[in-house]
XYZ file of C-alpha atoms in Angstrom:
291
model
C -4.891 -0.623 12.699
C -1.643 -2.597 12.971
C -1.004 -4.697 9.861
C 1.699 -7.322 9.394
C 2.913 -10.133 7.181
C 3.387 -13.649 8.501
C 4.415 -16.914 6.890
C 2.105 -19.922 6.941
C 2.528 -23.099 4.877
C 5.327 -21.404 2.901
C 3.052 -18.520 1.930
C 3.172 -14.905 3.040
C -0.175 -13.906 4.518
C -1.803 -10.684 5.667
C -2.677 -10.224 9.319
C -3.908 -7.582 11.718
C -2.823 -7.375 15.345
C -5.731 -7.459 17.809
C -6.168 -7.965 21.544
C -7.056 -11.617 20.840
C -4.025 -12.242 18.655
C -3.166 -11.897 14.980
C -6.248 -12.244 12.802
C -5.620 -14.232 9.592
C -7.396 -11.818 7.245
C -7.349 -13.938 4.086
C -8.928 -16.899 5.852
C -11.619 -14.657 7.324
C -12.277 -13.008 3.944
C -12.643 -16.413 2.316
C -15.165 -17.454 4.956
C -17.116 -14.240 4.361
C -16.893 -14.662 0.548
C -15.047 -11.369 0.187
C -12.035 -10.852 -2.058
C -9.123 -9.084 -0.395
C -5.480 -8.457 -1.241
C -3.031 -11.117 -0.130
C -0.293 -8.748 1.013
C 0.070 -5.222 2.338
C 1.802 -4.269 -0.933
C -1.305 -5.333 -2.894
C -3.640 -3.796 -0.331
C -2.003 -0.398 -0.803
C -1.957 -0.584 -4.602
C -5.599 -1.719 -4.790
C -6.683 0.850 -2.181
C -8.612 -1.753 -0.187
C -8.142 -0.462 3.340
C -11.848 0.394 3.686
C -12.788 -3.149 2.586
C -10.362 -4.531 5.131
C -11.927 -2.418 7.863
C -15.393 -3.761 6.993
C -14.099 -7.333 7.253
C -12.614 -6.648 10.682
C -15.808 -4.938 11.840
C -17.891 -7.957 10.797
C -15.819 -10.600 12.522
C -17.724 -12.393 15.242
C -14.989 -13.362 17.667
C -16.608 -16.649 18.703
C -17.406 -17.794 15.163
C -13.938 -16.905 13.871
C -11.928 -17.794 16.967
C -9.814 -20.328 15.042
C -8.526 -17.540 12.781
C -6.819 -15.746 15.664
C -3.173 -16.798 15.881
C -0.636 -16.369 18.664
C 1.855 -13.761 17.507
C 4.733 -15.430 19.362
C 4.202 -18.560 17.238
C 4.432 -16.731 13.916
C 7.381 -16.107 11.626
C 7.014 -12.533 10.430
C 8.045 -11.101 7.070
C 8.971 -7.483 6.198
C 5.892 -5.251 6.341
C 6.496 -4.256 2.713
C 7.813 -7.046 0.524
C 8.882 -5.303 -2.661
C 9.020 -1.500 -2.533
C 10.096 0.294 -5.688
C 12.179 2.670 -3.578
C 13.769 2.628 -0.127
C 14.839 6.214 0.519
C 16.672 7.430 3.604
C 17.191 10.848 5.163
C 20.540 11.593 6.766
C 21.361 14.209 9.419
C 17.755 14.986 10.352
C 18.045 15.549 14.142
C 20.056 18.499 15.509
C 21.592 16.595 18.424
C 22.681 13.821 16.075
C 24.336 16.413 13.840
C 26.128 17.877 16.861
C 27.443 14.489 18.017
C 28.759 13.672 14.533
C 30.190 17.190 14.087
C 28.381 17.793 10.794
C 26.744 20.965 9.502
C 22.979 21.456 9.662
C 21.674 20.801 6.128
C 19.540 23.371 4.318
C 17.639 20.634 2.460
C 17.019 16.946 3.280
C 20.053 14.709 2.732
C 18.966 11.715 0.651
C 20.542 8.320 0.144
C 19.068 4.899 -0.603
C 18.967 1.256 0.296
C 17.941 -1.655 -1.921
C 15.527 -4.535 -1.397
C 18.351 -6.919 -0.460
C 18.570 -4.977 2.812
C 14.936 -5.603 3.810
C 14.603 -7.795 6.893
C 11.745 -8.763 9.190
C 11.206 -8.458 12.917
C 13.208 -11.141 14.793
C 15.092 -12.146 11.657
C 18.795 -12.757 12.260
C 21.271 -10.603 10.342
C 24.632 -11.903 9.220
C 27.485 -9.717 10.482
C 29.100 -8.355 7.304
C 32.566 -9.416 6.252
C 35.038 -6.582 5.892
C 33.520 -4.397 8.613
C 34.414 -3.864 12.254
C 32.231 -0.815 12.901
C 28.572 -1.777 12.579
C 26.176 0.761 14.073
C 22.429 0.997 14.832
C 20.063 3.844 13.916
C 16.485 3.971 15.248
C 14.181 5.517 12.647
C 10.531 6.204 11.941
C 9.710 4.873 8.459
C 7.040 6.357 6.201
C 5.108 4.009 3.884
C 3.630 5.816 0.877
C -0.008 5.030 0.082
C -0.605 6.609 -3.309
C 1.367 8.080 -6.159
C 2.861 11.444 -5.228
C 4.450 13.854 -7.682
C 5.265 17.513 -7.034
C 2.942 17.804 -4.029
C 2.713 20.622 -1.497
C 3.787 20.189 2.102
C 0.271 20.926 3.394
C -1.083 17.936 1.436
C 1.827 15.548 1.923
C 0.571 13.448 4.839
C -2.580 12.528 2.902
C -0.300 10.443 0.645
C 0.879 8.271 3.541
C -0.502 4.773 4.051
C 1.161 4.272 7.402
C 4.283 4.201 9.544
C 6.599 1.519 10.835
C 9.808 1.179 12.825
C 13.134 0.756 11.065
C 16.798 0.248 11.879
C 19.182 1.938 9.447
C 22.081 -0.407 10.153
C 25.337 1.210 9.034
C 28.814 -0.233 8.576
C 30.698 2.979 9.354
C 34.081 1.840 8.067
C 32.511 0.950 4.711
C 30.209 3.977 4.695
C 33.125 6.403 4.759
C 35.453 4.589 2.371
C 34.421 7.166 -0.235
C 32.179 10.211 -0.411
C 29.228 7.939 -1.272
C 27.551 6.249 1.711
C 25.838 3.440 -0.217
C 28.166 0.470 0.387
C 27.942 0.824 4.166
C 24.176 1.281 4.168
C 22.628 -1.403 1.989
C 24.411 -4.583 3.004
C 22.237 -7.696 3.170
C 19.722 -7.373 5.999
C 20.636 -3.779 6.839
C 17.050 -2.433 6.636
C 14.897 -4.241 9.199
C 11.329 -2.916 9.325
C 8.282 -3.813 11.406
C 6.864 -5.590 13.193
C 3.741 -3.703 12.049
C 2.573 -0.901 9.803
C 0.299 1.415 11.757
C -2.194 3.026 9.390
C -1.808 6.778 9.007
C -5.166 7.894 10.399
C -4.310 6.543 13.854
C -0.945 8.191 14.418
C 0.703 11.629 14.574
C 4.245 11.200 13.205
C 5.405 14.558 14.568
C 5.362 13.536 18.234
C 6.510 9.958 18.864
C 9.083 8.770 21.373
C 11.855 6.878 19.600
C 14.449 4.654 21.289
C 17.055 1.995 20.637
C 18.498 -0.629 22.958
C 21.442 -3.001 22.557
C 21.224 -6.148 24.714
C 18.702 -4.258 26.874
C 20.928 -1.192 27.344
C 19.272 2.083 26.307
C 21.324 3.801 23.603
C 18.928 6.323 22.017
C 15.970 8.132 23.560
C 14.403 11.040 21.716
C 11.233 12.186 19.949
C 10.297 12.703 16.317
C 9.329 16.292 17.161
C 13.058 17.071 17.049
C 13.349 16.289 13.338
C 14.778 19.143 11.283
C 12.612 18.155 8.314
C 9.311 16.613 9.396
C 7.506 13.875 7.478
C 5.390 16.290 5.429
C 8.448 18.314 4.406
C 10.367 15.175 3.443
C 7.557 13.780 1.274
C 6.958 17.108 -0.456
C 10.677 17.623 -1.098
C 11.265 14.154 -2.528
C 8.156 14.377 -4.725
C 9.554 17.459 -6.472
C 12.342 15.344 -7.957
C 10.957 11.808 -8.264
C 7.541 10.196 -8.316
C 6.768 8.379 -5.099
C 4.859 5.138 -5.660
C 2.506 3.133 -3.407
C 4.618 1.000 -1.081
C 7.734 3.181 -1.264
C 9.481 3.502 2.104
C 11.276 6.522 3.551
C 13.567 6.176 6.584
C 13.328 9.613 8.221
C 16.661 9.847 10.058
C 17.986 8.945 13.494
C 18.385 10.933 16.715
C 21.491 11.213 18.880
C 23.024 8.233 20.658
C 24.529 6.240 17.807
C 27.992 4.754 18.328
C 29.501 7.028 15.679
C 28.782 10.070 17.856
C 30.622 8.820 20.955
C 34.182 9.655 21.906
C 36.854 7.130 20.912
C 36.857 5.729 24.461
C 33.056 5.475 24.555
C 32.463 3.802 21.211
C 30.789 0.401 21.512
C 30.206 -0.850 17.993
C 27.953 -3.845 17.491
C 29.289 -7.386 17.477
C 28.028 -10.805 16.562
C 25.468 -11.972 19.135
C 24.112 -8.499 19.928
C 20.327 -8.017 19.990
C 19.109 -4.597 18.887
C 15.662 -3.204 19.679
C 14.032 -0.200 18.009
C 11.066 1.084 20.015
C 8.682 3.684 18.611
C 5.691 4.899 20.585
C 2.311 3.664 19.255
C 4.035 1.423 16.690
C 5.921 -1.270 18.591
C 9.325 -2.865 19.083
C 11.476 -4.139 16.226
C 14.065 -6.738 17.328
C 16.966 -8.231 15.404
C 20.083 -10.167 16.333
C 23.439 -10.061 14.596
C 25.066 -13.454 14.038
């Protein structure tokens, strides 16, 4: 199931991507006299995925044809609107570590972004003042489905609601001003996610092709199987130190091919007008333009 948020009549609404288009789930639920969460955030917290599945299963395509919307006509919103935490894992692919000349970490390297960085698919991102070295990072993003505290690795994936695509935009010159990465990582709009959340039961996060393109040029091309710390390990590790809540998001790290890893002559940092695509197998393509 591919879930998304879209805006209609100045309201954020819940939709599911289908072969016929995006199904307006709240309108369908109202017609069927069924109460359903209005957003993915609420859906996760109320644990209503099974109810949602029943609604989808009971939709007669002819009777509800007017509730199918053309995706290209919709303005999308971030797939999670208000996560308590946006956590990120640094240095999680060996080839990326080699290109940046870092040491392989013994434990996951954690940093964070804030909600001001959240951005939707196709939303334009303002090029930040004070930076000349903006970089892209294609990442698989975990969306937590239920509260997780001190859990074992073998159980960790059962706490996942789903997965989405993310771009860990990074202003490298600001990132390395000090020993703390935060200022270069959580600028406004620097955490695009989407376009969909794919529910966990339909996807294996340990074997997904992951790519990035800039203005159509392929920059990254790898697979999540090359993570040093896989999704289960990351969730278990984080849960030992902080309680993960429903709707929390974890960016799981980027593979090789970022601008930072190129030689001085080969570096092509992003500029205003560039369109960046993050493509993850079985999830979709996240697009954003810098302006």
